[in-house]
């Protein structure tokens, strides 16, 4: 027995129900990640049915909000629909988030869609160094969870003009810039541990989590050895791109030979990202309402939808 319905690509694609594709090939190129090739086929067969499903969920929530406001004679702004997207480093969850934002913003009933990543809620490098946990960046203790939960709570309360700190993957640190989120119709929040719940902290039953505010949750999945290979490929591409930019925290990796760079990428995965996946991220997978299972070629092979 399983709490999920399983769909292969063909079965899932049939659920598109004639929803039109509103993105061009050029749009997809801009949305894809460093190590991915997002095809129109993938967008049409996988993400259009998913966008249709989410639209139905959002519309149902908006209808419920209208009923409640009518009953209360309430004119206040309705709370946004919040979607959480989780998964490992290098699995492609950021691409999924960007693509869903682009697709959902083209529906008439919820055109204002915002995307926030939890990277902005990491502690600054200085704080991580002071706490001696720089090597555990990305682990739960490296995030300002209180600030993150307060932000999501304020979004759900429909508070205006909320500021979100921005993170730079070049400097590997929080920047002085902020993103302003002003009462969106839909908020997509993407990060490693957005599906964590009180089950992960049984000694602290009164703690509040981002997952407490989610209306729908997605987990982007692949076998860990496959994700490791993607991480290494991405690391090598960063050596030719982001690592060469002025001020890059990782510029020293550009001086390595390719063989040494490959060894270093595997070492980082096995001592940091792989451990985080095994201990903190993977255990949250079963809480997702929908799972996207990828194969070696980044194509989604199976979709699991909670009954």
CSV table of C-alpha atoms in Angstrom, one decimal:
chain,number,residue,atom,x,y,z
A,1,UNK,CA,0.0,0.0,0.0
A,2,UNK,CA,1.2,3.5,-0.8
A,3,UNK,CA,-0.3,6.9,-0.2
A,4,UNK,CA,0.7,8.0,-3.8
A,5,UNK,CA,-0.7,7.5,-7.2
A,6,UNK,CA,2.0,6.8,-9.7
A,7,UNK,CA,2.1,8.1,-13.3
A,8,UNK,CA,4.6,7.5,-16.1
A,9,UNK,CA,5.3,10.3,-18.6
A,10,UNK,CA,2.6,9.4,-21.0
A,11,UNK,CA,-0.1,9.0,-18.4
A,12,UNK,CA,0.8,12.3,-16.8
A,13,UNK,CA,1.0,14.1,-20.1
A,14,UNK,CA,-2.6,13.1,-20.9
A,15,UNK,CA,-3.7,15.1,-17.9
A,16,UNK,CA,-2.7,18.4,-19.6
A,17,UNK,CA,-6.2,18.7,-20.9
A,18,UNK,CA,-5.4,21.1,-23.7
A,19,UNK,CA,-3.7,23.7,-21.5
A,20,UNK,CA,-1.8,25.8,-24.0
A,21,UNK,CA,2.0,26.3,-23.8
A,22,UNK,CA,2.7,30.0,-23.3
A,23,UNK,CA,6.5,29.8,-23.2
A,24,UNK,CA,8.9,29.9,-26.1
A,25,UNK,CA,12.1,27.9,-26.6
A,26,UNK,CA,14.0,31.1,-25.8
A,27,UNK,CA,12.0,31.3,-22.5
A,28,UNK,CA,13.0,27.8,-21.6
A,29,UNK,CA,16.7,28.5,-22.2
A,30,UNK,CA,16.6,31.4,-19.8
A,31,UNK,CA,14.8,29.3,-17.1
A,32,UNK,CA,17.0,26.2,-17.2
A,33,UNK,CA,19.8,25.6,-14.8
A,34,UNK,CA,23.6,25.5,-15.4
A,35,UNK,CA,23.7,21.8,-15.9
A,36,UNK,CA,20.3,21.1,-17.5
A,37,UNK,CA,18.8,21.2,-20.9
A,38,UNK,CA,15.1,22.0,-20.5
A,39,UNK,CA,13.2,20.8,-23.6
A,40,UNK,CA,9.9,21.9,-24.8
A,41,UNK,CA,8.8,18.3,-24.6
A,42,UNK,CA,9.6,18.2,-20.9
A,43,UNK,CA,7.7,21.5,-20.3
A,44,UNK,CA,4.7,20.3,-22.2
A,45,UNK,CA,4.5,16.7,-21.0
A,46,UNK,CA,5.4,17.3,-17.3
A,47,UNK,CA,5.0,20.9,-16.3
A,48,UNK,CA,1.8,21.9,-18.1
A,49,UNK,CA,-0.2,19.2,-16.4
A,50,UNK,CA,1.5,20.2,-13.1
A,51,UNK,CA,0.6,23.8,-13.7
A,52,UNK,CA,-3.0,22.8,-14.5
A,53,UNK,CA,-3.2,20.8,-11.2
A,54,UNK,CA,-1.8,23.7,-9.2
A,55,UNK,CA,-4.2,26.1,-10.9
A,56,UNK,CA,-7.1,23.9,-9.7
A,57,UNK,CA,-5.8,23.9,-6.2
A,58,UNK,CA,-5.3,27.6,-6.2
A,59,UNK,CA,-8.7,28.3,-7.7
A,60,UNK,CA,-10.3,26.1,-5.0
A,61,UNK,CA,-8.5,27.9,-2.3
A,62,UNK,CA,-9.5,31.3,-3.7
A,63,UNK,CA,-13.1,30.2,-3.8
A,64,UNK,CA,-12.9,29.1,-0.2
A,65,UNK,CA,-11.4,32.5,0.7
A,66,UNK,CA,-14.2,34.3,-1.1
A,67,UNK,CA,-16.9,32.3,0.8
A,68,UNK,CA,-15.2,33.0,4.1
A,69,UNK,CA,-14.8,36.8,3.4
A,70,UNK,CA,-18.5,37.0,2.4
A,71,UNK,CA,-19.5,35.3,5.6
A,72,UNK,CA,-17.3,37.6,7.7
A,73,UNK,CA,-18.1,40.7,5.5
A,74,UNK,CA,-14.3,41.0,5.3
A,75,UNK,CA,-12.6,43.2,2.7
A,76,UNK,CA,-9.0,42.2,3.7
A,77,UNK,CA,-6.6,40.8,1.2
A,78,UNK,CA,-6.8,37.0,0.9
A,79,UNK,CA,-3.7,35.0,1.9
A,80,UNK,CA,-1.5,33.8,-1.0
A,81,UNK,CA,-1.3,30.2,-2.0
A,82,UNK,CA,2.2,28.9,-0.9
A,83,UNK,CA,4.0,26.2,-2.8
A,84,UNK,CA,7.1,24.6,-1.3
A,85,UNK,CA,9.7,22.9,-3.6
A,86,UNK,CA,12.4,20.8,-1.9
A,87,UNK,CA,15.2,18.5,-3.0
A,88,UNK,CA,18.9,18.0,-3.0
A,89,UNK,CA,21.6,20.3,-4.2
A,90,UNK,CA,22.1,19.9,-8.0
A,91,UNK,CA,18.8,18.0,-8.5
A,92,UNK,CA,17.2,20.8,-10.5
A,93,UNK,CA,14.6,22.2,-8.0
A,94,UNK,CA,15.5,25.8,-8.9
A,95,UNK,CA,14.7,25.1,-12.5
A,96,UNK,CA,11.4,23.6,-11.5
A,97,UNK,CA,10.6,26.6,-9.4
A,98,UNK,CA,11.4,29.1,-12.1
A,99,UNK,CA,9.4,27.2,-14.7
A,100,UNK,CA,6.3,26.9,-12.5
A,101,UNK,CA,6.5,30.6,-11.6
A,102,UNK,CA,6.6,31.5,-15.4
A,103,UNK,CA,3.7,29.1,-16.1
A,104,UNK,CA,1.4,30.0,-13.2
A,105,UNK,CA,1.8,33.8,-13.7
A,106,UNK,CA,0.2,33.4,-17.1
A,107,UNK,CA,-3.2,32.3,-15.6
A,108,UNK,CA,-5.7,35.1,-15.3
A,109,UNK,CA,-6.8,34.3,-11.7
A,110,UNK,CA,-3.3,34.4,-10.2
A,111,UNK,CA,-1.0,36.5,-12.3
A,112,UNK,CA,1.1,37.8,-9.4
A,113,UNK,CA,3.5,34.9,-8.6
A,114,UNK,CA,6.7,35.4,-6.5
A,115,UNK,CA,9.6,33.1,-6.1
A,116,UNK,CA,11.8,33.1,-3.0
A,117,UNK,CA,14.7,30.8,-2.3
A,118,UNK,CA,15.8,29.9,1.3
A,119,UNK,CA,19.4,30.8,0.4
A,120,UNK,CA,18.7,34.4,1.5
A,121,UNK,CA,18.0,33.1,5.0
A,122,UNK,CA,21.4,31.5,5.4
A,123,UNK,CA,23.5,33.1,8.2
A,124,UNK,CA,26.2,35.4,6.7
A,125,UNK,CA,29.7,33.9,6.3
A,126,UNK,CA,30.9,35.9,9.4
A,127,UNK,CA,28.3,34.3,11.6
A,128,UNK,CA,28.9,30.8,10.2
A,129,UNK,CA,32.6,31.2,10.8
A,130,UNK,CA,32.1,32.5,14.4
A,131,UNK,CA,29.9,29.4,15.1
A,132,UNK,CA,32.4,27.0,13.5
A,133,UNK,CA,29.8,25.6,11.1
A,134,UNK,CA,31.0,27.0,7.7
A,135,UNK,CA,31.6,23.4,6.6
A,136,UNK,CA,27.9,22.7,7.3
A,137,UNK,CA,26.5,25.4,5.1
A,138,UNK,CA,23.2,24.2,3.8
A,139,UNK,CA,22.5,22.1,6.9
A,140,UNK,CA,19.5,23.1,9.0
A,141,UNK,CA,21.6,24.9,11.7
A,142,UNK,CA,23.1,27.2,9.0
A,143,UNK,CA,19.8,28.9,8.4
A,144,UNK,CA,18.1,31.7,10.3
A,145,UNK,CA,15.0,29.6,10.7
A,146,UNK,CA,13.3,32.2,13.0
A,147,UNK,CA,13.6,34.9,10.3
A,148,UNK,CA,12.5,32.5,7.5
A,149,UNK,CA,9.4,31.3,9.4
A,150,UNK,CA,8.5,34.9,10.3
A,151,UNK,CA,8.7,35.9,6.7
A,152,UNK,CA,6.5,33.0,5.5
A,153,UNK,CA,4.0,33.7,8.4
A,154,UNK,CA,3.9,37.4,7.3
A,155,UNK,CA,3.3,36.4,3.7
A,156,UNK,CA,0.4,34.1,4.8
A,157,UNK,CA,-1.0,37.0,6.8
A,158,UNK,CA,-1.0,39.1,3.6
A,159,UNK,CA,1.3,41.7,5.0
A,160,UNK,CA,2.6,44.2,2.4
A,161,UNK,CA,6.1,45.0,1.2
A,162,UNK,CA,8.0,42.2,3.0
A,163,UNK,CA,11.8,42.3,2.5
A,164,UNK,CA,13.7,39.2,1.7
A,165,UNK,CA,17.6,39.1,2.0
A,166,UNK,CA,19.4,38.1,-1.2
A,167,UNK,CA,22.2,35.6,-1.5
A,168,UNK,CA,25.1,35.7,-3.9
A,169,UNK,CA,26.5,32.5,-5.2
A,170,UNK,CA,29.5,34.4,-6.4
A,171,UNK,CA,30.6,35.8,-3.0
A,172,UNK,CA,29.0,32.8,-1.2
A,173,UNK,CA,27.4,35.3,1.2
A,174,UNK,CA,24.3,37.4,2.0
A,175,UNK,CA,24.3,40.7,0.1
A,176,UNK,CA,23.2,44.1,1.1
A,177,UNK,CA,20.3,43.9,-1.4
A,178,UNK,CA,16.7,42.8,-0.6
A,179,UNK,CA,13.8,41.5,-2.6
A,180,UNK,CA,10.4,43.0,-1.9
A,181,UNK,CA,7.4,40.7,-1.8
A,182,UNK,CA,4.1,42.5,-1.8
A,183,UNK,CA,1.0,40.3,-1.3
A,184,UNK,CA,1.4,37.9,-4.2
A,185,UNK,CA,-1.4,35.6,-5.4
A,186,UNK,CA,1.1,32.7,-5.2
A,187,UNK,CA,4.4,32.4,-3.4
A,188,UNK,CA,6.8,29.6,-4.4
A,189,UNK,CA,9.5,29.0,-1.8
A,190,UNK,CA,12.3,26.7,-2.9
A,191,UNK,CA,15.0,25.2,-0.7
A,192,UNK,CA,16.8,22.2,0.7
A,193,UNK,CA,14.7,21.8,3.9
A,194,UNK,CA,11.3,23.4,3.3
A,195,UNK,CA,9.6,20.2,4.1
A,196,UNK,CA,11.1,19.8,7.5
A,197,UNK,CA,8.5,19.5,10.3
A,198,UNK,CA,8.1,18.9,14.0
A,199,UNK,CA,8.7,15.2,13.3
A,200,UNK,CA,12.4,16.1,12.8
A,201,UNK,CA,12.6,17.8,16.2
A,202,UNK,CA,10.5,15.6,18.6
A,203,UNK,CA,12.3,17.3,21.6
A,204,UNK,CA,10.8,20.7,20.6
A,205,UNK,CA,7.1,20.1,20.0
A,206,UNK,CA,6.2,23.8,20.0
A,207,UNK,CA,8.6,24.8,17.1
A,208,UNK,CA,7.0,26.2,14.0
A,209,UNK,CA,8.3,25.3,10.5
A,210,UNK,CA,8.0,26.6,6.9
A,211,UNK,CA,6.1,23.4,6.1
A,212,UNK,CA,3.3,24.5,8.5
A,213,UNK,CA,2.4,27.2,6.0
A,214,UNK,CA,2.5,25.3,2.8
A,215,UNK,CA,-0.6,24.7,0.7
A,216,UNK,CA,1.2,22.4,-1.7
A,217,UNK,CA,4.6,20.7,-1.7
A,218,UNK,CA,6.8,19.2,-4.3
A,219,UNK,CA,9.9,17.1,-4.0
A,220,UNK,CA,12.3,16.8,-6.9
A,221,UNK,CA,14.0,13.4,-6.7
A,222,UNK,CA,16.7,11.3,-8.3
A,223,UNK,CA,19.0,8.5,-7.1
A,224,UNK,CA,21.8,9.9,-4.9
A,225,UNK,CA,24.6,8.6,-7.1
A,226,UNK,CA,23.0,10.3,-10.1
A,227,UNK,CA,22.7,13.6,-8.3
A,228,UNK,CA,26.4,13.3,-7.3
A,229,UNK,CA,27.4,12.9,-11.0
A,230,UNK,CA,25.3,16.0,-11.8
A,231,UNK,CA,26.9,17.9,-8.9
A,232,UNK,CA,30.4,17.1,-10.3
A,233,UNK,CA,29.3,18.1,-13.9
A,234,UNK,CA,27.9,21.4,-12.5
A,235,UNK,CA,31.1,22.1,-10.5
A,236,UNK,CA,33.2,21.7,-13.6
A,237,UNK,CA,30.9,24.1,-15.5
A,238,UNK,CA,31.1,26.6,-12.7
A,239,UNK,CA,35.0,26.5,-13.0
A,240,UNK,CA,34.5,27.9,-16.5
A,241,UNK,CA,31.8,30.4,-15.5
A,242,UNK,CA,30.8,31.6,-12.0
A,243,UNK,CA,34.1,30.7,-10.4
A,244,UNK,CA,36.0,33.0,-12.8
A,245,UNK,CA,34.0,36.2,-12.0
A,246,UNK,CA,35.6,38.9,-9.9
A,247,UNK,CA,35.1,38.4,-6.2
A,248,UNK,CA,34.2,34.8,-6.5
A,249,UNK,CA,34.6,32.9,-3.3
A,250,UNK,CA,35.6,29.8,-5.3
A,251,UNK,CA,38.1,31.4,-7.6
A,252,UNK,CA,40.9,29.1,-6.2
A,253,UNK,CA,39.2,26.1,-7.8
A,254,UNK,CA,39.9,27.5,-11.3
A,255,UNK,CA,43.6,26.8,-10.7
A,256,UNK,CA,43.0,23.0,-10.2
A,257,UNK,CA,43.6,20.6,-13.0
A,258,UNK,CA,40.4,19.0,-14.3
A,259,UNK,CA,41.3,15.7,-12.6
A,260,UNK,CA,41.9,17.5,-9.3
A,261,UNK,CA,38.7,19.5,-9.7
A,262,UNK,CA,36.7,16.3,-10.2
A,263,UNK,CA,38.2,14.8,-7.1
A,264,UNK,CA,37.5,18.0,-5.2
A,265,UNK,CA,33.8,18.0,-6.3
A,266,UNK,CA,33.4,14.3,-5.3
A,267,UNK,CA,35.0,15.2,-1.9
A,268,UNK,CA,32.6,18.1,-1.3
A,269,UNK,CA,29.7,16.0,-2.2
A,270,UNK,CA,30.7,13.0,0.0
A,271,UNK,CA,31.6,15.1,3.0
A,272,UNK,CA,28.9,17.8,2.9
A,273,UNK,CA,26.1,17.7,0.3
A,274,UNK,CA,25.7,13.9,0.2
A,275,UNK,CA,25.5,13.8,4.0
A,276,UNK,CA,23.0,16.6,4.2
A,277,UNK,CA,20.9,14.8,1.6
A,278,UNK,CA,20.9,11.6,3.5
A,279,UNK,CA,20.4,13.0,7.0
A,280,UNK,CA,18.2,16.0,6.5
A,281,UNK,CA,16.6,16.3,3.0
A,282,UNK,CA,15.7,12.7,1.9
A,283,UNK,CA,13.8,12.0,5.2
A,284,UNK,CA,11.4,14.8,4.3
A,285,UNK,CA,10.5,13.4,0.8
A,286,UNK,CA,7.5,11.4,2.0
A,287,UNK,CA,5.8,14.5,3.2
A,288,UNK,CA,5.5,16.0,-0.3
A,289,UNK,CA,2.2,16.1,-2.0
A,290,UNK,CA,3.9,15.5,-5.4
A,291,UNK,CA,7.2,13.9,-6.3
A,292,UNK,CA,9.1,14.4,-9.6
A,293,UNK,CA,11.5,11.4,-10.1
A,294,UNK,CA,14.3,12.1,-12.6
A,295,UNK,CA,16.5,9.7,-14.5
A,296,UNK,CA,20.1,10.0,-15.5
A,297,UNK,CA,19.4,12.3,-18.4
A,298,UNK,CA,17.4,14.8,-16.2
A,299,UNK,CA,14.1,13.8,-17.7
A,300,UNK,CA,11.3,13.2,-15.3
A,301,UNK,CA,10.4,9.5,-15.5
A,302,UNK,CA,7.8,9.1,-12.8
A,303,UNK,CA,5.3,11.4,-11.1
A,304,UNK,CA,3.9,10.5,-7.7
A,305,UNK,CA,0.8,12.3,-6.5
A,306,UNK,CA,-0.5,11.9,-3.0
A,307,UNK,CA,-4.0,10.4,-2.9
